[in-house]
mmCIF file with all atom_site columns, C-alpha atoms in Angstrom:
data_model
loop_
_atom_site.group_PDB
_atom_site.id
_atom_site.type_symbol
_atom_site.label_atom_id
_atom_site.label_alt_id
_atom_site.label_comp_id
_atom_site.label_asym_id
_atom_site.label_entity_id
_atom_site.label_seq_id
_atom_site.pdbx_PDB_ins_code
_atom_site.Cartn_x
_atom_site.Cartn_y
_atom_site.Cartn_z
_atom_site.occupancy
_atom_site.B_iso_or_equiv
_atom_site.pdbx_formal_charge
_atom_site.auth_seq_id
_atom_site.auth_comp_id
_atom_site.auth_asym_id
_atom_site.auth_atom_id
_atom_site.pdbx_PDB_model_num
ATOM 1   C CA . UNK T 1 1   ? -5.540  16.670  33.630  1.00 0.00 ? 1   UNK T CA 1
ATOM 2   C CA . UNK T 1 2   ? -5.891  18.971  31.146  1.00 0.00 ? 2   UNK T CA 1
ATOM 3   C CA . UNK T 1 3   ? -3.879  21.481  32.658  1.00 0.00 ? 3   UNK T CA 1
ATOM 4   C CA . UNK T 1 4   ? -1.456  19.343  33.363  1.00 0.00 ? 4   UNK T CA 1
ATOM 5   C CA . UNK T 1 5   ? 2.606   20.597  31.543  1.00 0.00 ? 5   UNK T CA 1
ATOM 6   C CA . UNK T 1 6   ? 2.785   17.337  29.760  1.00 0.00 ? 6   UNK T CA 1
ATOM 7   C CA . UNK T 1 7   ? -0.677  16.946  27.981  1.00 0.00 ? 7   UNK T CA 1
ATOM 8   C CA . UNK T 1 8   ? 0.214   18.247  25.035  1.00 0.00 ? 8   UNK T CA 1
ATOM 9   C CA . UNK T 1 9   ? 3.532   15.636  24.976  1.00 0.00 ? 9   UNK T CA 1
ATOM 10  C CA . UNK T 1 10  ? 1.558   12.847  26.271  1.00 0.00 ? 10  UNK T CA 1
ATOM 11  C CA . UNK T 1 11  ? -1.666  13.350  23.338  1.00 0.00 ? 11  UNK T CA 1
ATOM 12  C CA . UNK T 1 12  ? 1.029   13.781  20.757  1.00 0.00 ? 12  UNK T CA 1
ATOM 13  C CA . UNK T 1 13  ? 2.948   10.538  21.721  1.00 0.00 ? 13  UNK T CA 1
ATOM 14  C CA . UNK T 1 14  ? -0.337  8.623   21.936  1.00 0.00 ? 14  UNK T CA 1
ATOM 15  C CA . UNK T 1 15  ? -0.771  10.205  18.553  1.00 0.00 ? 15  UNK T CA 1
ATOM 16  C CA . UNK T 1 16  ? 2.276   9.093   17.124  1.00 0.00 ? 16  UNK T CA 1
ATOM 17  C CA . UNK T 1 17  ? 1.355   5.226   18.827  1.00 0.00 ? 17  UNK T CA 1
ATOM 18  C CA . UNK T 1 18  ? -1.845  4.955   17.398  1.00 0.00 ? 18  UNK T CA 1
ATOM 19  C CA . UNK T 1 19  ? -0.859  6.332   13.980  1.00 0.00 ? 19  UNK T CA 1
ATOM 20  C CA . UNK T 1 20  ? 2.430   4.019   13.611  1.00 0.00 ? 20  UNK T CA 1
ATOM 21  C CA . UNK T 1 21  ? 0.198   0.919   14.754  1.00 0.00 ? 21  UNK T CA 1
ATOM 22  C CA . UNK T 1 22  ? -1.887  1.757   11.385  1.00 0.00 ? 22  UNK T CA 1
ATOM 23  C CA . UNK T 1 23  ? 0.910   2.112   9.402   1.00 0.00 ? 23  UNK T CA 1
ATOM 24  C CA . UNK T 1 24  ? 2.093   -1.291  10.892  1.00 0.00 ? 24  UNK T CA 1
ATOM 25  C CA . UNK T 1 25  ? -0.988  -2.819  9.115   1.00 0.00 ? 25  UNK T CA 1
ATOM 26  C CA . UNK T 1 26  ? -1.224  -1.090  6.170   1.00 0.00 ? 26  UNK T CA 1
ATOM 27  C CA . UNK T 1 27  ? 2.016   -2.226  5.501   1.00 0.00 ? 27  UNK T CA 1
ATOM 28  C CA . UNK T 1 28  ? 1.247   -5.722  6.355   1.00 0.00 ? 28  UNK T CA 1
ATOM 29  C CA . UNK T 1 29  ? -1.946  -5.127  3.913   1.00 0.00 ? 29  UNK T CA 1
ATOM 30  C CA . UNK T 1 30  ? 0.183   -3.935  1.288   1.00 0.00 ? 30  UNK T CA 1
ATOM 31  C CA . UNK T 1 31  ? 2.819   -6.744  1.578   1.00 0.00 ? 31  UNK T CA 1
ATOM 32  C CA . UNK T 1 32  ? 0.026   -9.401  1.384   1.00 0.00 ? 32  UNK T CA 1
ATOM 33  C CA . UNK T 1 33  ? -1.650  -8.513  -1.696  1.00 0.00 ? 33  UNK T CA 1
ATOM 34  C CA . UNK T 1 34  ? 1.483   -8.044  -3.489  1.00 0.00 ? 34  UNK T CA 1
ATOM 35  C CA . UNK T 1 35  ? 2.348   -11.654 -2.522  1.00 0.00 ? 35  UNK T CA 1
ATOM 36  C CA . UNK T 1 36  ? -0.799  -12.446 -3.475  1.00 0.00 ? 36  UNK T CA 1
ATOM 37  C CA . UNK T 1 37  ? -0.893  -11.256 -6.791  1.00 0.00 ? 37  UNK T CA 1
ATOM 38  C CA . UNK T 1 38  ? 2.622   -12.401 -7.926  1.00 0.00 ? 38  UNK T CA 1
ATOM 39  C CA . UNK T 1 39  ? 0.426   -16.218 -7.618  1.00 0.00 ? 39  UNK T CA 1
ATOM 40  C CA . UNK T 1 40  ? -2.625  -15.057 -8.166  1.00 0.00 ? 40  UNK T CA 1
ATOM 41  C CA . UNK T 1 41  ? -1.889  -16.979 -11.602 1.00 0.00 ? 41  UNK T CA 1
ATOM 42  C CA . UNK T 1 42  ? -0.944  -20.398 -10.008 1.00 0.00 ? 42  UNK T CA 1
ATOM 43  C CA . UNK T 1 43  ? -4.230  -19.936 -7.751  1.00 0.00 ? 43  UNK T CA 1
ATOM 44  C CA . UNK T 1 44  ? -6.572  -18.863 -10.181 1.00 0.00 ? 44  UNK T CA 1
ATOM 45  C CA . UNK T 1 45  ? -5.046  -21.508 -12.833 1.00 0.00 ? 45  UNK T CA 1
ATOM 46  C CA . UNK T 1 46  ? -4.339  -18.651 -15.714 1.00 0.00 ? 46  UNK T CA 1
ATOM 47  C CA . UNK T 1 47  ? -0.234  -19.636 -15.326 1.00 0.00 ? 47  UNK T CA 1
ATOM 48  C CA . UNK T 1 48  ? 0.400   -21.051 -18.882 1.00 0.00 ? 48  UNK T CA 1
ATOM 49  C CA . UNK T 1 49  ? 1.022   -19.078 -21.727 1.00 0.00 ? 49  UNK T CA 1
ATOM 50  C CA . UNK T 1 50  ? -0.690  -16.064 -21.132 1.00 0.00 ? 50  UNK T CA 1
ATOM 51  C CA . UNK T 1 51  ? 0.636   -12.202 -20.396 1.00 0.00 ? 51  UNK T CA 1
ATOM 52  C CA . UNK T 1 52  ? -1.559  -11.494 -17.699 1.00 0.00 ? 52  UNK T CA 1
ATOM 53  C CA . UNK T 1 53  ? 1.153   -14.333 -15.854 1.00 0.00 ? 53  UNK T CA 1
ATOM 54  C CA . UNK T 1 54  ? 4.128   -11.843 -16.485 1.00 0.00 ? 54  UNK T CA 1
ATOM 55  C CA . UNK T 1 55  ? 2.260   -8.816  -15.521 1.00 0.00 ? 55  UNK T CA 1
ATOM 56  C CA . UNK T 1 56  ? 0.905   -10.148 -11.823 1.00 0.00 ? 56  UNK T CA 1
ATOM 57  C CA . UNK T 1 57  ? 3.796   -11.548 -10.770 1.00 0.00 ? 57  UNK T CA 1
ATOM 58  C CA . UNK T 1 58  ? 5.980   -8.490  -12.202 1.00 0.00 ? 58  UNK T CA 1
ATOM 59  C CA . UNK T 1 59  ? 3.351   -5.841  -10.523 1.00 0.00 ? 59  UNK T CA 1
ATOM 60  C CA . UNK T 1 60  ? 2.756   -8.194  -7.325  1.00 0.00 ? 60  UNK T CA 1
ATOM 61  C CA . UNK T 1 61  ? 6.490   -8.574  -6.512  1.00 0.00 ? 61  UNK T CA 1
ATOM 62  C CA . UNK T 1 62  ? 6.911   -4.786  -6.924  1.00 0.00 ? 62  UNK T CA 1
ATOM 63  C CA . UNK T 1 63  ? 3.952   -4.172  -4.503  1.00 0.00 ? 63  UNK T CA 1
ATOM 64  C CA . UNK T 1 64  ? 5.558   -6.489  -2.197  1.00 0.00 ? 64  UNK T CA 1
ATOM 65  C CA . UNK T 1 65  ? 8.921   -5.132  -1.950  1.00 0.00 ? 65  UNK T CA 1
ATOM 66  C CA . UNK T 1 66  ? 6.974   -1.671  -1.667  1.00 0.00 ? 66  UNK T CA 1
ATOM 67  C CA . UNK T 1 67  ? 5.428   -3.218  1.576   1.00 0.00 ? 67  UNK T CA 1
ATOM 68  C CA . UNK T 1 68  ? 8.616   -4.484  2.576   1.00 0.00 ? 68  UNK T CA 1
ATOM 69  C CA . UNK T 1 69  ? 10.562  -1.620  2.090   1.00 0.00 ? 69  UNK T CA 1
ATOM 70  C CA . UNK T 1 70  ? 7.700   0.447   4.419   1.00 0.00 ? 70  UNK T CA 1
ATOM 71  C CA . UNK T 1 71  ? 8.021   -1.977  7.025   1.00 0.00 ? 71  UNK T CA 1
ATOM 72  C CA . UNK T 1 72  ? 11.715  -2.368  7.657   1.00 0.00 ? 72  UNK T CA 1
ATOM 73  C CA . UNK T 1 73  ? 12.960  1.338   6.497   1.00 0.00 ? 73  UNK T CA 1
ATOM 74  C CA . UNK T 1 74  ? 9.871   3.230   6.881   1.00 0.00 ? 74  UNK T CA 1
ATOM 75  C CA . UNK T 1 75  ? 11.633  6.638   7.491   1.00 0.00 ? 75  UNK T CA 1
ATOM 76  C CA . UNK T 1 76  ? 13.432  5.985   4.202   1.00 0.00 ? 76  UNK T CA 1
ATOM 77  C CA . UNK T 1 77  ? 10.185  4.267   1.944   1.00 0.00 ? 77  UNK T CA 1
ATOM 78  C CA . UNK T 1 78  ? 7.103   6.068   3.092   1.00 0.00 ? 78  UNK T CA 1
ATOM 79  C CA . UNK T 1 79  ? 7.436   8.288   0.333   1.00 0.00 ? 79  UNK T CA 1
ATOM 80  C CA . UNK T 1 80  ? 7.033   5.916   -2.093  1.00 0.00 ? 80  UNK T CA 1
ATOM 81  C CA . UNK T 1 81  ? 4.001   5.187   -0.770  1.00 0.00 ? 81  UNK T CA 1
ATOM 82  C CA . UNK T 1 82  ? 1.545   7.242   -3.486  1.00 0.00 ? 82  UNK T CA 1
ATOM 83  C CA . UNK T 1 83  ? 3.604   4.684   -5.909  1.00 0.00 ? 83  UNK T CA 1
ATOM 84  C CA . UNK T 1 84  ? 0.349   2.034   -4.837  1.00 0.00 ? 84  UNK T CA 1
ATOM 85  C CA . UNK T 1 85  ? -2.032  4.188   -6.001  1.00 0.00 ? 85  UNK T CA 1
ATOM 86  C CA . UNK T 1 86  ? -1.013  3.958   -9.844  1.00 0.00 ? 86  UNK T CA 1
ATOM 87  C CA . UNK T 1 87  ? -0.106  0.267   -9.414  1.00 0.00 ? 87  UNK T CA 1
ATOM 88  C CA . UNK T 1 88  ? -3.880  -0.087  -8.161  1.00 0.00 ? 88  UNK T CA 1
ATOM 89  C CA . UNK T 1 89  ? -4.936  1.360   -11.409 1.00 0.00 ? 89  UNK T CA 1
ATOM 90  C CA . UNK T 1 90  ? -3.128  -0.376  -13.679 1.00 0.00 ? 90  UNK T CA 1
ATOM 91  C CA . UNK T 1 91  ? -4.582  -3.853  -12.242 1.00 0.00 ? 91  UNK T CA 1
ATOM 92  C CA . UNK T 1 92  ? -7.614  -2.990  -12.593 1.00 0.00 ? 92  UNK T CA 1
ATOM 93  C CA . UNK T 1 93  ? -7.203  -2.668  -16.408 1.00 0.00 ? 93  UNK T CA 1
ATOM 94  C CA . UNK T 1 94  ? -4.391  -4.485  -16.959 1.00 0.00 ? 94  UNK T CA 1
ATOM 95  C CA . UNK T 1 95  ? -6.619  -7.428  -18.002 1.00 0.00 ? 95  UNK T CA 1
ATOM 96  C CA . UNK T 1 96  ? -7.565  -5.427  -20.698 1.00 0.00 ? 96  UNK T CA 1
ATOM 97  C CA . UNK T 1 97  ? -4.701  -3.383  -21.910 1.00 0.00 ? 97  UNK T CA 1
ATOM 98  C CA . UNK T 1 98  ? -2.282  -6.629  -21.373 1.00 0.00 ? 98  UNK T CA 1
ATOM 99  C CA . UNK T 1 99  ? -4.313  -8.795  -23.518 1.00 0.00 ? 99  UNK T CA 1
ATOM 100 C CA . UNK T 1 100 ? -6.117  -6.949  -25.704 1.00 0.00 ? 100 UNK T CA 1
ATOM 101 C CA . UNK T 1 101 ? -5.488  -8.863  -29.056 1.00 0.00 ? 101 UNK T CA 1
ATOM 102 C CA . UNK T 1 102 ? -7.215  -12.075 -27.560 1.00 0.00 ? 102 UNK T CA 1
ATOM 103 C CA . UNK T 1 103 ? -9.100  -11.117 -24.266 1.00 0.00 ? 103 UNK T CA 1
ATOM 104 C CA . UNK T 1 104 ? -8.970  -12.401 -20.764 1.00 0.00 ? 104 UNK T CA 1
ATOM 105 C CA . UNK T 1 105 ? -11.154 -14.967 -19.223 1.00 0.00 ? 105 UNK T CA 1
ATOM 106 C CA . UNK T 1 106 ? -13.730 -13.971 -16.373 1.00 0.00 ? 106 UNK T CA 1
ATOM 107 C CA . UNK T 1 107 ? -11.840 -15.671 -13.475 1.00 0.00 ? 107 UNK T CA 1
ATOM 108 C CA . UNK T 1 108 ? -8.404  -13.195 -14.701 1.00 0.00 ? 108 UNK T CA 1
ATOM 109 C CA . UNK T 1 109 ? -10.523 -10.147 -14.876 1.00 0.00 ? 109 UNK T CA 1
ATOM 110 C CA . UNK T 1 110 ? -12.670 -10.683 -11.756 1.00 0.00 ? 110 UNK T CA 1
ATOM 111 C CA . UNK T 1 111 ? -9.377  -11.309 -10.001 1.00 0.00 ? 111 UNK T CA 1
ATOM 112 C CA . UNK T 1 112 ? -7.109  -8.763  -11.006 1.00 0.00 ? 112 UNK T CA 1
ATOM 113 C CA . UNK T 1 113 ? -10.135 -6.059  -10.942 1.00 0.00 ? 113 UNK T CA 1
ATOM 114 C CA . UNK T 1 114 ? -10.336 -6.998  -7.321  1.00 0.00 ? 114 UNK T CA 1
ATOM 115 C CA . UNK T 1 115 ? -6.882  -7.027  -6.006  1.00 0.00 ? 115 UNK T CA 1
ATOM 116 C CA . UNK T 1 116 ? -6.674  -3.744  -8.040  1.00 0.00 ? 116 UNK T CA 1
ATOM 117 C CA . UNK T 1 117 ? -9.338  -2.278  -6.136  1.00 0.00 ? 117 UNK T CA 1
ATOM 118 C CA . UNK T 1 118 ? -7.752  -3.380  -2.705  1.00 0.00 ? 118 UNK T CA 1
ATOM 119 C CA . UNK T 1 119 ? -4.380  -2.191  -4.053  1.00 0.00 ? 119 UNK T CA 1
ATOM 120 C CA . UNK T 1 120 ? -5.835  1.239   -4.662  1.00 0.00 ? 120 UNK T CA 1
ATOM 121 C CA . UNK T 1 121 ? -7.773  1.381   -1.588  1.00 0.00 ? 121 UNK T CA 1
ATOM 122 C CA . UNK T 1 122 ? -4.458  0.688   0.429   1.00 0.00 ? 122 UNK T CA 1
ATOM 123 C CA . UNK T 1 123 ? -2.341  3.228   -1.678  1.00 0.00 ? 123 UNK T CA 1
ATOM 124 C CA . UNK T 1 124 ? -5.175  5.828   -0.939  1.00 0.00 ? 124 UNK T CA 1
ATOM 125 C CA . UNK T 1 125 ? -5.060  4.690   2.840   1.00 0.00 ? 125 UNK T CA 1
ATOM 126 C CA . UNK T 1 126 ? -1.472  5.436   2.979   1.00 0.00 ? 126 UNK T CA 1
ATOM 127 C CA . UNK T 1 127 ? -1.523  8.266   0.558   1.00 0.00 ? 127 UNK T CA 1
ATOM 128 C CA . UNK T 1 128 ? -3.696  9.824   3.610   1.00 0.00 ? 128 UNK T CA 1
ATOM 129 C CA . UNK T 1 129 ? -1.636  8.807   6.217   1.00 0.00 ? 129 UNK T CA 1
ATOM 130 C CA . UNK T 1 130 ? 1.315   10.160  4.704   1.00 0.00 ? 130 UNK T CA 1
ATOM 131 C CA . UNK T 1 131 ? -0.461  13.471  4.023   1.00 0.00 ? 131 UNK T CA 1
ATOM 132 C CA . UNK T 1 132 ? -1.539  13.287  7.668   1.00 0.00 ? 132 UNK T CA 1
ATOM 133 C CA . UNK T 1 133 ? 2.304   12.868  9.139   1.00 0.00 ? 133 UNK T CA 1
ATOM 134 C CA . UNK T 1 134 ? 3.552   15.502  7.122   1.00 0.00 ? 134 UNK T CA 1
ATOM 135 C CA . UNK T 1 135 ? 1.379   17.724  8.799   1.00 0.00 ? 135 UNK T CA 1
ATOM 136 C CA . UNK T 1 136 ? 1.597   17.014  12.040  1.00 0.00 ? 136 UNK T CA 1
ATOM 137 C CA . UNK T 1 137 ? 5.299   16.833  11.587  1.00 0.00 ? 137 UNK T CA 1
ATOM 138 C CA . UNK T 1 138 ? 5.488   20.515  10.321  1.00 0.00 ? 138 UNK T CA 1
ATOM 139 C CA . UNK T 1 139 ? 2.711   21.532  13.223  1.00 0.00 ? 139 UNK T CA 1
ATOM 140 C CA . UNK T 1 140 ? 5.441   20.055  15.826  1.00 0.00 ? 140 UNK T CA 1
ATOM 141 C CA . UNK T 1 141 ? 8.177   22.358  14.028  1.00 0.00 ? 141 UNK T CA 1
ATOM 142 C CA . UNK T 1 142 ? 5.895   25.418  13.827  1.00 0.00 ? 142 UNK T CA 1
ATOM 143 C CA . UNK T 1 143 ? 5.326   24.698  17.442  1.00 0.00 ? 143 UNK T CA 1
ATOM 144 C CA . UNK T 1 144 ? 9.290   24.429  18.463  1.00 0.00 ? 144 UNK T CA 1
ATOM 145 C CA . UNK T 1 145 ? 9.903   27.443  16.783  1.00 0.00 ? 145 UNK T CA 1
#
């Protein structure tokens, strides 16, 4: 088989299958914990009068739409994609920065510490798999040429 004229075409579609299958659920990932944080502050009962409210739902619907936006137009949104890797930082000290004149509760900080670490485990995950496309994108051109 491995001489065969189309094994080269056939690994790099497989390729292609496998990789866009990961991408499917990353961006399913990425869409989920944004929803979940923009009610994180209904579920974890933090909703009244407090900034951390504002900032979840404010950073959760952006992460959302940024998981929308790589599932419906991914040719068009995948290079927004490094754009989770700051918003994973910021959760995980937003508890801090966002109310630093009277301090957060536990259940806030344990929460938004958390969802900031998935956040910036997904960004890094697709920060790779970007990284990974481009360069098998410009190995097919180098390889036309």
């Amino acid at each position: 088989m491995a001489g065969h004229p189309d094994a080269a075409e056939m690994r790099e579609r497989y390729a292609r299958l496998v990789e866009g299958r990961r991408m499917e659920m990353l961006e399913g990932l990425v869409l989920m914990t944004g929803l979940y944080l923009a009610i994180s502050p209904w579920v974890i009962h933090f909703h009244t009068g407090n900034m951390n409210t504002v900032n979840n739902l404010i950073i959760g619907i952006a992460l959302a739409v940024i998981g929308l936006g790589l599932a419906l137009v991914p040719e068009r949104t995948r290079g927004l994609a490094w754009l989770i890797v700051p918003l994973g930082v910021w959760m995980i000290i937003s508890s801090w920065v966002v109310s630093a004149g009277h301090g957060a509760r536990a259940g806030i900080v344990a929460n938004n510490v958390a969802v900031g670490f998935v956040t910036l485990a997904l960004g890094l995950a697709a920060v790779a798999m970007m990284a990974r496309h481009r360069r098998g994108r410009a190995r097919a051109a180098t390889a036309m040429r």
